[in-house]
PDB file of C-alpha atoms and ligand atoms in Angstrom:
ATOM      1  CA  MET A   1       6.258 -14.432   0.729  1.00  0.00           C
ATOM      2  CA  LEU A   2       7.540 -10.825   0.163  1.00  0.00           C
ATOM      3  CA  SER A   3      11.065 -10.537   1.388  1.00  0.00           C
ATOM      4  CA  VAL A   4      13.167  -7.357   1.196  1.00  0.00           C
ATOM      5  CA  SER A   5      16.815  -7.641   2.097  1.00  0.00           C
ATOM      6  CA  GLY A   6      19.619  -5.036   2.314  1.00  0.00           C
ATOM      7  CA  LEU A   7      17.491  -2.577   0.338  1.00  0.00           C
ATOM      8  CA  CYS A   8      19.094   0.838  -0.202  1.00  0.00           C
ATOM      9  CA  ALA A   9      17.621   3.581  -2.383  1.00  0.00           C
ATOM     10  CA  SER A  10      18.933   6.953  -3.372  1.00  0.00           C
ATOM     11  CA  TYR A  11      17.999  10.219  -5.113  1.00  0.00           C
ATOM     12  CA  GLY A  12      21.223  11.219  -6.833  1.00  0.00           C
ATOM     13  CA  ALA A  13      23.811  11.556  -4.054  1.00  0.00           C
ATOM     14  CA  ILE A  14      21.148  11.474  -1.291  1.00  0.00           C
ATOM     15  CA  GLN A  15      20.663   8.054   0.236  1.00  0.00           C
ATOM     16  CA  ALA A  16      16.965   7.984   1.210  1.00  0.00           C
ATOM     17  CA  VAL A  17      16.792   4.505   2.701  1.00  0.00           C
ATOM     18  CA  LYS A  18      19.374   2.012   3.669  1.00  0.00           C
ATOM     19  CA  GLY A  19      19.767  -1.584   4.756  1.00  0.00           C
ATOM     20  CA  LEU A  20      16.086  -2.370   4.921  1.00  0.00           C
ATOM     21  CA  GLU A  21      15.019  -5.876   5.986  1.00  0.00           C
ATOM     22  CA  ILE A  22      11.228  -6.295   5.680  1.00  0.00           C
ATOM     23  CA  GLU A  23       9.119  -9.494   5.472  1.00  0.00           C
ATOM     24  CA  VAL A  24       5.457  -9.920   4.719  1.00  0.00           C
ATOM     25  CA  ALA A  25       4.380 -13.517   5.132  1.00  0.00           C
ATOM     26  CA  GLU A  26       1.314 -14.897   3.361  1.00  0.00           C
ATOM     27  CA  GLY A  27      -1.905 -13.368   4.496  1.00  0.00           C
ATOM     28  CA  ARG A  28      -0.187 -10.957   6.918  1.00  0.00           C
ATOM     29  CA  MET A  29      -0.772  -7.260   7.370  1.00  0.00           C
ATOM     30  CA  VAL A  30       2.510  -5.519   8.136  1.00  0.00           C
ATOM     31  CA  ALA A  31       2.960  -1.807   8.822  1.00  0.00           C
ATOM     32  CA  VAL A  32       5.889   0.552   8.251  1.00  0.00           C
ATOM     33  CA  LEU A  33       5.577   3.483  10.608  1.00  0.00           C
ATOM     34  CA  GLY A  34       7.586   6.695  10.543  1.00  0.00           C
ATOM     35  CA  ALA A  35       7.407  10.494  10.630  1.00  0.00           C
ATOM     36  CA  ASN A  36       7.544  12.828   7.688  1.00  0.00           C
ATOM     37  CA  GLY A  37      10.489  12.157   5.440  1.00  0.00           C
ATOM     38  CA  ALA A  38      11.494   8.951   7.169  1.00  0.00           C
ATOM     39  CA  GLY A  39      11.641   7.123   3.837  1.00  0.00           C
ATOM     40  CA  LYS A  40       8.354   5.226   3.888  1.00  0.00           C
ATOM     41  CA  SER A  41       7.205   6.132   0.348  1.00  0.00           C
ATOM     42  CA  THR A  42      10.676   5.585  -1.050  1.00  0.00           C
ATOM     43  CA  THR A  43      10.589   2.119   0.540  1.00  0.00           C
ATOM     44  CA  LEU A  44       7.241   1.186  -1.048  1.00  0.00           C
ATOM     45  CA  ARG A  45       8.114   2.697  -4.390  1.00  0.00           C
ATOM     46  CA  SER A  46      11.403   0.807  -4.398  1.00  0.00           C
ATOM     47  CA  ILE A  47       9.723  -2.462  -3.586  1.00  0.00           C
ATOM     48  CA  ALA A  48       7.104  -1.874  -6.281  1.00  0.00           C
ATOM     49  CA  GLY A  49       9.721  -1.165  -8.926  1.00  0.00           C
ATOM     50  CA  LEU A  50       8.758   2.484  -9.352  1.00  0.00           C
ATOM     51  CA  HIS A  51      11.981   3.811  -7.997  1.00  0.00           C
ATOM     52  CA  ARG A  52      14.987   2.179  -9.537  1.00  0.00           C
ATOM     53  CA  PRO A  53      18.261   3.554  -8.140  1.00  0.00           C
ATOM     54  CA  ILE A  54      18.349   0.747  -5.586  1.00  0.00           C
ATOM     55  CA  THR A  55      20.594  -1.961  -4.376  1.00  0.00           C
ATOM     56  CA  GLY A  56      19.593  -5.039  -2.382  1.00  0.00           C
ATOM     57  CA  SER A  57      17.045  -7.739  -2.973  1.00  0.00           C
ATOM     58  CA  VAL A  58      13.262  -7.802  -3.327  1.00  0.00           C
ATOM     59  CA  ARG A  59      11.840 -11.372  -3.480  1.00  0.00           C
ATOM     60  CA  LEU A  60       8.289 -12.406  -4.142  1.00  0.00           C
ATOM     61  CA  GLU A  61       7.657 -16.059  -3.406  1.00  0.00           C
ATOM     62  CA  GLY A  62      11.372 -16.626  -3.635  1.00  0.00           C
ATOM     63  CA  ALA A  63      11.924 -15.012  -7.047  1.00  0.00           C
ATOM     64  CA  GLU A  64      13.993 -11.828  -7.350  1.00  0.00           C
ATOM     65  CA  ILE A  65      11.783  -9.111  -8.811  1.00  0.00           C
ATOM     66  CA  SER A  66      13.926  -5.912  -8.308  1.00  0.00           C
ATOM     67  CA  THR A  67      15.419  -6.321 -11.765  1.00  0.00           C
ATOM     68  CA  LEU A  68      12.147  -6.951 -13.592  1.00  0.00           C
ATOM     69  CA  PRO A  69      10.379  -4.306 -15.678  1.00  0.00           C
ATOM     70  CA  LEU A  70       7.464  -2.689 -13.888  1.00  0.00           C
ATOM     71  CA  PHE A  71       4.723  -4.430 -15.835  1.00  0.00           C
ATOM     72  CA  LYS A  72       6.218  -7.795 -14.857  1.00  0.00           C
ATOM     73  CA  VAL A  73       6.420  -6.798 -11.211  1.00  0.00           C
ATOM     74  CA  VAL A  74       2.686  -6.114 -11.351  1.00  0.00           C
ATOM     75  CA  ARG A  75       1.933  -9.374 -13.066  1.00  0.00           C
ATOM     76  CA  ARG A  76       4.004 -11.295 -10.522  1.00  0.00           C
ATOM     77  CA  GLY A  77       1.700  -9.889  -7.863  1.00  0.00           C
ATOM     78  CA  LEU A  78       2.700  -6.500  -6.354  1.00  0.00           C
ATOM     79  CA  ALA A  79       0.307  -3.553  -6.593  1.00  0.00           C
ATOM     80  CA  LEU A  80       1.054  -0.162  -5.120  1.00  0.00           C
ATOM     81  CA  VAL A  81      -1.669   2.279  -3.960  1.00  0.00           C
ATOM     82  CA  PRO A  82       0.402   5.400  -4.178  1.00  0.00           C
ATOM     83  CA  GLU A  83       0.485   8.354  -1.803  1.00  0.00           C
ATOM     84  CA  GLY A  84      -2.032  10.917  -3.132  1.00  0.00           C
ATOM     85  CA  ARG A  85      -4.137   8.201  -4.813  1.00  0.00           C
ATOM     86  CA  MET A  86      -3.223   9.242  -8.402  1.00  0.00           C
ATOM     87  CA  VAL A  87      -6.564   8.230  -9.947  1.00  0.00           C
ATOM     88  CA  VAL A  88      -6.986   9.099 -13.643  1.00  0.00           C
ATOM     89  CA  ALA A  89      -9.162  12.168 -13.186  1.00  0.00           C
ATOM     90  CA  PRO A  90     -10.858  12.431 -16.606  1.00  0.00           C
ATOM     91  CA  LEU A  91     -11.906   8.771 -16.637  1.00  0.00           C
ATOM     92  CA  THR A  92     -14.889   7.299 -14.858  1.00  0.00           C
ATOM     93  CA  VAL A  93     -14.625   5.050 -11.859  1.00  0.00           C
ATOM     94  CA  GLU A  94     -15.342   2.002 -14.005  1.00  0.00           C
ATOM     95  CA  GLU A  95     -12.821   3.088 -16.642  1.00  0.00           C
ATOM     96  CA  ASN A  96     -10.114   3.522 -13.935  1.00  0.00           C
ATOM     97  CA  LEU A  97     -10.816  -0.036 -12.698  1.00  0.00           C
ATOM     98  CA  MET A  98     -10.927  -1.557 -16.205  1.00  0.00           C
ATOM     99  CA  LEU A  99      -7.656   0.189 -17.231  1.00  0.00           C
ATOM    100  CA  SER A 100      -5.870  -1.317 -14.290  1.00  0.00           C
ATOM    101  CA  SER A 101      -7.054  -4.786 -14.973  1.00  0.00           C
ATOM    102  CA  TYR A 102      -5.184  -4.716 -18.272  1.00  0.00           C
ATOM    103  CA  ALA A 103      -1.979  -4.222 -16.269  1.00  0.00           C
ATOM    104  CA  GLY A 104      -2.844  -7.283 -14.181  1.00  0.00           C
ATOM    105  CA  ARG A 105      -3.635 -10.775 -15.181  1.00  0.00           C
ATOM    106  CA  GLY A 106      -6.661 -10.080 -17.302  1.00  0.00           C
ATOM    107  CA  VAL A 107      -9.996  -8.420 -17.322  1.00  0.00           C
ATOM    108  CA  SER A 108     -12.797 -10.150 -15.528  1.00  0.00           C
ATOM    109  CA  ALA A 109     -16.279  -9.165 -14.378  1.00  0.00           C
ATOM    110  CA  PRO A 110     -16.058 -10.866 -10.961  1.00  0.00           C
ATOM    111  CA  LEU A 111     -13.013  -8.725 -10.104  1.00  0.00           C
ATOM    112  CA  ILE A 112     -14.853  -5.484 -10.573  1.00  0.00           C
ATOM    113  CA  GLU A 113     -17.838  -6.899  -8.672  1.00  0.00           C
ATOM    114  CA  ARG A 114     -15.510  -7.779  -5.798  1.00  0.00           C
ATOM    115  CA  VAL A 115     -14.307  -4.145  -5.731  1.00  0.00           C
ATOM    116  CA  PHE A 116     -17.903  -2.902  -5.779  1.00  0.00           C
ATOM    117  CA  GLU A 117     -18.754  -5.292  -2.930  1.00  0.00           C
ATOM    118  CA  LEU A 118     -15.921  -3.880  -0.851  1.00  0.00           C
ATOM    119  CA  PHE A 119     -16.748  -0.298  -1.694  1.00  0.00           C
ATOM    120  CA  PRO A 120     -20.501   0.054  -2.487  1.00  0.00           C
ATOM    121  CA  ARG A 121     -19.906   3.843  -2.876  1.00  0.00           C
ATOM    122  CA  LEU A 122     -17.848   3.103  -5.932  1.00  0.00           C
ATOM    123  CA  LYS A 123     -20.628   1.087  -7.441  1.00  0.00           C
ATOM    124  CA  GLU A 124     -23.024   4.023  -6.944  1.00  0.00           C
ATOM    125  CA  ARG A 125     -20.551   6.324  -8.647  1.00  0.00           C
ATOM    126  CA  ARG A 126     -19.316   3.889 -11.331  1.00  0.00           C
ATOM    127  CA  TRP A 127     -20.160   6.304 -14.187  1.00  0.00           C
ATOM    128  CA  GLN A 128     -18.850   9.341 -12.488  1.00  0.00           C
ATOM    129  CA  THR A 129     -15.576  11.062 -13.413  1.00  0.00           C
ATOM    130  CA  ALA A 130     -12.864  10.078 -10.900  1.00  0.00           C
ATOM    131  CA  GLY A 131     -11.670  13.700 -10.589  1.00  0.00           C
ATOM    132  CA  LEU A 132     -15.011  14.686  -9.141  1.00  0.00           C
ATOM    133  CA  LEU A 133     -14.941  12.087  -6.364  1.00  0.00           C
ATOM    134  CA  SER A 134     -14.309  13.060  -2.770  1.00  0.00           C
ATOM    135  CA  GLY A 135     -10.825  12.303  -1.246  1.00  0.00           C
ATOM    136  CA  GLY A 136     -12.234   9.273   0.511  1.00  0.00           C
ATOM    137  CA  GLU A 137     -13.832   7.898  -2.659  1.00  0.00           C
ATOM    138  CA  GLN A 138     -10.639   8.503  -4.611  1.00  0.00           C
ATOM    139  CA  GLN A 139      -8.784   6.511  -1.913  1.00  0.00           C
ATOM    140  CA  MET A 140     -11.310   3.733  -2.362  1.00  0.00           C
ATOM    141  CA  LEU A 141     -10.849   3.831  -6.128  1.00  0.00           C
ATOM    142  CA  ALA A 142      -7.061   3.783  -5.752  1.00  0.00           C
ATOM    143  CA  ILE A 143      -7.359   0.611  -3.632  1.00  0.00           C
ATOM    144  CA  GLY A 144      -9.906  -0.896  -5.990  1.00  0.00           C
ATOM    145  CA  ARG A 145      -7.651  -0.203  -8.930  1.00  0.00           C
ATOM    146  CA  ALA A 146      -4.794  -2.092  -7.268  1.00  0.00           C
ATOM    147  CA  LEU A 147      -7.084  -4.987  -6.469  1.00  0.00           C
ATOM    148  CA  MET A 148      -7.954  -5.317 -10.185  1.00  0.00           C
ATOM    149  CA  THR A 149      -4.466  -6.641 -10.733  1.00  0.00           C
ATOM    150  CA  GLN A 150      -5.106  -9.437  -8.202  1.00  0.00           C
ATOM    151  CA  PRO A 151      -2.027  -8.687  -6.110  1.00  0.00           C
ATOM    152  CA  LYS A 152      -0.360 -11.303  -3.890  1.00  0.00           C
ATOM    153  CA  VAL A 153       0.817  -8.398  -1.740  1.00  0.00           C
ATOM    154  CA  LEU A 154      -0.947  -5.009  -1.658  1.00  0.00           C
ATOM    155  CA  LEU A 155       1.252  -2.030  -0.909  1.00  0.00           C
ATOM    156  CA  LEU A 156      -0.660   0.891   0.701  1.00  0.00           C
ATOM    157  CA  ASP A 157       0.984   4.294   1.040  1.00  0.00           C
ATOM    158  CA  GLU A 158      -0.692   6.415   3.702  1.00  0.00           C
ATOM    159  CA  PRO A 159      -4.284   5.550   2.943  1.00  0.00           C
ATOM    160  CA  SER A 160      -5.475   7.823   5.819  1.00  0.00           C
ATOM    161  CA  MET A 161      -3.724  10.918   4.527  1.00  0.00           C
ATOM    162  CA  GLY A 162      -5.928  13.991   4.237  1.00  0.00           C
ATOM    163  CA  LEU A 163      -9.129  12.165   5.083  1.00  0.00           C
ATOM    164  CA  ALA A 164     -11.692  13.034   7.793  1.00  0.00           C
ATOM    165  CA  PRO A 165     -11.691  10.578  10.735  1.00  0.00           C
ATOM    166  CA  ALA A 166     -15.063   9.002   9.751  1.00  0.00           C
ATOM    167  CA  ILE A 167     -13.774   8.431   6.222  1.00  0.00           C
ATOM    168  CA  VAL A 168     -10.471   6.996   7.495  1.00  0.00           C
ATOM    169  CA  ASP A 169     -12.547   4.472   9.522  1.00  0.00           C
ATOM    170  CA  LEU A 170     -14.482   3.497   6.320  1.00  0.00           C
ATOM    171  CA  VAL A 171     -11.327   2.974   4.351  1.00  0.00           C
ATOM    172  CA  PHE A 172      -9.707   0.975   7.152  1.00  0.00           C
ATOM    173  CA  GLU A 173     -12.801  -1.204   7.580  1.00  0.00           C
ATOM    174  CA  ALA A 174     -12.330  -2.224   3.933  1.00  0.00           C
ATOM    175  CA  ILE A 175      -8.605  -2.826   4.539  1.00  0.00           C
ATOM    176  CA  VAL A 176      -9.438  -5.080   7.468  1.00  0.00           C
ATOM    177  CA  THR A 177     -12.010  -6.959   5.365  1.00  0.00           C
ATOM    178  CA  LEU A 178      -9.377  -7.570   2.730  1.00  0.00           C
ATOM    179  CA  HIS A 179      -6.965  -8.825   5.289  1.00  0.00           C
ATOM    180  CA  ARG A 180      -9.583 -11.202   6.781  1.00  0.00           C
ATOM    181  CA  GLN A 181     -10.114 -12.514   3.251  1.00  0.00           C
ATOM    182  CA  GLY A 182      -6.461 -13.496   3.236  1.00  0.00           C
ATOM    183  CA  GLN A 183      -4.942 -10.520   1.394  1.00  0.00           C
ATOM    184  CA  ALA A 184      -1.327  -9.892   2.357  1.00  0.00           C
ATOM    185  CA  ILE A 185      -0.722  -6.119   2.889  1.00  0.00           C
ATOM    186  CA  LEU A 186       2.216  -3.927   3.493  1.00  0.00           C
ATOM    187  CA  LEU A 187       0.898  -0.663   4.925  1.00  0.00           C
ATOM    188  CA  VAL A 188       2.844   2.535   5.295  1.00  0.00           C
ATOM    189  CA  GLU A 189       1.355   5.021   7.776  1.00  0.00           C
ATOM    190  CA  GLN A 190       2.248   8.100   9.739  1.00  0.00           C
ATOM    191  CA  ASN A 191      -0.881   7.446  11.783  1.00  0.00           C
ATOM    192  CA  ALA A 192       0.667   4.780  14.015  1.00  0.00           C
ATOM    193  CA  GLU A 193      -2.403   4.354  16.204  1.00  0.00           C
ATOM    194  CA  ILE A 194      -4.637   3.309  13.342  1.00  0.00           C
ATOM    195  CA  ALA A 195      -1.919   1.189  11.761  1.00  0.00           C
ATOM    196  CA  LEU A 196      -1.263  -0.656  15.019  1.00  0.00           C
ATOM    197  CA  SER A 197      -4.992  -1.222  15.501  1.00  0.00           C
ATOM    198  CA  VAL A 198      -5.171  -3.293  12.325  1.00  0.00           C
ATOM    199  CA  CYS A 199      -1.787  -4.861  11.545  1.00  0.00           C
ATOM    200  CA  ASP A 200      -0.048  -8.009  12.817  1.00  0.00           C
ATOM    201  CA  TYR A 201       3.499  -6.706  12.829  1.00  0.00           C
ATOM    202  CA  ALA A 202       5.179  -3.353  12.469  1.00  0.00           C
ATOM    203  CA  TYR A 203       8.487  -1.746  11.574  1.00  0.00           C
ATOM    204  CA  LEU A 204       9.485   1.789  12.629  1.00  0.00           C
ATOM    205  CA  MET A 205      11.625   3.893  10.297  1.00  0.00           C
ATOM    206  CA  LYS A 206      13.720   6.908  11.184  1.00  0.00           C
ATOM    207  CA  ARG A 207      15.914   8.806   8.728  1.00  0.00           C
ATOM    208  CA  GLY A 208      15.884   6.043   6.131  1.00  0.00           C
ATOM    209  CA  GLU A 209      16.550   3.143   8.475  1.00  0.00           C
ATOM    210  CA  ILE A 210      14.461   0.608  10.386  1.00  0.00           C
ATOM    211  CA  VAL A 211      15.119   1.418  14.020  1.00  0.00           C
ATOM    212  CA  SER A 212      12.708  -1.089  15.603  1.00  0.00           C
ATOM    213  CA  ARG A 213      10.322  -3.871  14.697  1.00  0.00           C
ATOM    214  CA  GLY A 214       7.933  -6.177  16.507  1.00  0.00           C
ATOM    215  CA  THR A 215       4.417  -7.460  17.064  1.00  0.00           C
ATOM    216  CA  VAL A 216       1.796  -4.808  17.823  1.00  0.00           C
ATOM    217  CA  ALA A 217       2.097  -5.505  21.561  1.00  0.00           C
ATOM    218  CA  GLU A 218       5.876  -5.189  21.404  1.00  0.00           C
ATOM    219  CA  MET A 219       5.686  -1.986  19.439  1.00  0.00           C
ATOM    220  CA  ARG A 220       3.177  -0.435  21.800  1.00  0.00           C
ATOM    221  CA  ALA A 221       5.367  -1.271  24.750  1.00  0.00           C
ATOM    222  CA  GLN A 222       8.476   0.369  23.228  1.00  0.00           C
ATOM    223  CA  SER A 223       9.051   3.786  24.650  1.00  0.00           C
ATOM    224  CA  ALA A 224      10.509   5.094  21.354  1.00  0.00           C
ATOM    225  CA  VAL A 225       7.263   4.284  19.541  1.00  0.00           C
ATOM    226  CA  GLN A 226       5.235   5.605  22.399  1.00  0.00           C
ATOM    227  CA  ASP A 227       7.107   8.828  22.578  1.00  0.00           C
ATOM    228  CA  ALA A 228       7.368   9.558  18.862  1.00  0.00           C
ATOM    229  CA  TYR A 229       4.023   8.330  17.535  1.00  0.00           C
ATOM    230  CA  LEU A 230       1.501   7.552  20.175  1.00  0.00           C
ATOM    231  CA  GLY A 231       1.592  10.644  22.291  1.00  0.00           C
ATOM    232  CA  GLY A 232       3.869   9.445  25.125  1.00  0.00           C
TER     233      GLY A 232
HETATM  234  N1  ATP B 301      12.210  12.947  -5.697  1.00  0.00           N
HETATM  235  C1  ATP B 301      13.103  13.134  -4.710  1.00  0.00           C
HETATM  236  N2  ATP B 301      14.259  13.789  -4.907  1.00  0.00           N
HETATM  237  C2  ATP B 301      15.151  13.995  -3.857  1.00  0.00           C
HETATM  238  N3  ATP B 301      14.926  13.546  -2.614  1.00  0.00           N
HETATM  239  C3  ATP B 301      13.693  12.985  -2.313  1.00  0.00           C
HETATM  240  C4  ATP B 301      12.737  12.729  -3.358  1.00  0.00           C
HETATM  241  N4  ATP B 301      11.707  12.082  -2.792  1.00  0.00           N
HETATM  242  C5  ATP B 301      12.025  11.961  -1.460  1.00  0.00           C
HETATM  243  N5  ATP B 301      13.201  12.450  -1.197  1.00  0.00           N
HETATM  244  C6  ATP B 301      13.859  12.505   0.134  1.00  0.00           C
HETATM  245  O1  ATP B 301      14.008  11.160   0.561  1.00  0.00           O
HETATM  246  C7  ATP B 301      13.723  11.038   1.942  1.00  0.00           C
HETATM  247  C8  ATP B 301      12.576  10.098   2.177  1.00  0.00           C
HETATM  248  O2  ATP B 301      11.368  10.632   1.551  1.00  0.00           O
HETATM  249  P1  ATP B 301      10.031   9.824   1.495  1.00  0.00           P
HETATM  250  O3  ATP B 301       9.096  10.528   0.685  1.00  0.00           O
HETATM  251  O4  ATP B 301      10.354   8.373   1.183  1.00  0.00           O
HETATM  252  O5  ATP B 301       9.533   9.841   3.010  1.00  0.00           O
HETATM  253  P2  ATP B 301       8.148   9.500   3.631  1.00  0.00           P
HETATM  254  O6  ATP B 301       8.458   8.690   4.907  1.00  0.00           O
HETATM  255  O7  ATP B 301       7.269   8.814   2.681  1.00  0.00           O
HETATM  256  O8  ATP B 301       7.552  10.924   4.050  1.00  0.00           O
HETATM  257  P3  ATP B 301       6.038  11.468   4.111  1.00  0.00           P
HETATM  258  O9  ATP B 301       5.508  11.063   5.447  1.00  0.00           O
HETATM  259  O10 ATP B 301       6.236  12.912   3.983  1.00  0.00           O
HETATM  260  O11 ATP B 301       5.299  10.843   2.967  1.00  0.00           O
HETATM  261  C9  ATP B 301      13.375  12.492   2.383  1.00  0.00           C
HETATM  262  O12 ATP B 301      14.551  13.052   2.990  1.00  0.00           O
HETATM  263  C10 ATP B 301      13.049  13.208   1.129  1.00  0.00           C
HETATM  264  O13 ATP B 301      13.285  14.582   1.195  1.00  0.00           O
HETATM  265 MG1   MG B 302       5.448   9.293   1.923  1.00  0.00          MG
END
C-alpha cells in the first residue's frame, strides 16, 4: 500500500538517508528502528512530503506522491505525527483537532468522537489549552490530530520520547487499538523493545541506510539488533 523505493534525502551536501526500500502493506504496523541520528525522522519527513530534497519514489496505493504538494499528500492519506508532538499550544484540544480535519477530507463529528473514544483523557480536557497539557496528553493530541485527516497510513515519529514508562504504555495501548482496527502504521522508534512488542515487521537503520529487516522474531534473533538495541 505504501511503497518507498530508492529513497535518498539530503541536507545541503549532507546525505542523510540513502537507498531506502520500505513497504507498509494494508493494515500492517511496521517499525523503523535506529539510534540517534540514524536518519529515522528524515525518512518519515521525506515520505510525508515535509522534507523535499529527495530522490526516489514514494507510492501510496500505486500512485507516486513524492512530487505532490503537501496538502495533497495529506488528502491522499498520509499523516505524520512529528517528533516533539508540535501541537498548537495556544489553541484548545478541540481546536487542534478541528484545525487538522480541515487539512484532511472534511470535518465530521464522528471523527472527533473516535479520537475521544481512543483517548478519553483528551475528551476530559477538550476545552483546555494544548500548551498546558502534559507530555503524554500532547502525544495523544498529536496522534488524534493526525487521525482527524483519516490517514490510510499513519506515520509516528518516536511516540515514546520523553514520556514516563506508564504513559508510554498508555500511548502504545492506543496505538495497538488503532492497529487492531485495521489502521496501517509506520512507526519510528529508538525504543526497539516496545516497537518490537507491537509491530509486525521491522527495519533497522544505521547511518542513513537500512542494514537489516525482518519479522519481529527474525529481528529479535539477529545479533546486530540484540547488541545495539536490546541490551545484548
Ligand atoms: N536540518 C538539518 N540540517 C542538517 N543536517 C540534519 C538536519 N536534520 C538532521 N540532520 C542530520 O541528518 C542525519 C539524520 O537525522 P535524523 O534527525 O533523521 O535522525 P533520527 O534517526 O531521527 O535521530 P533521533 O533519534 O535523534 O531523532 C543526522 O546526521 C543529522 O545530524
Ligand atoms: Mg528523529
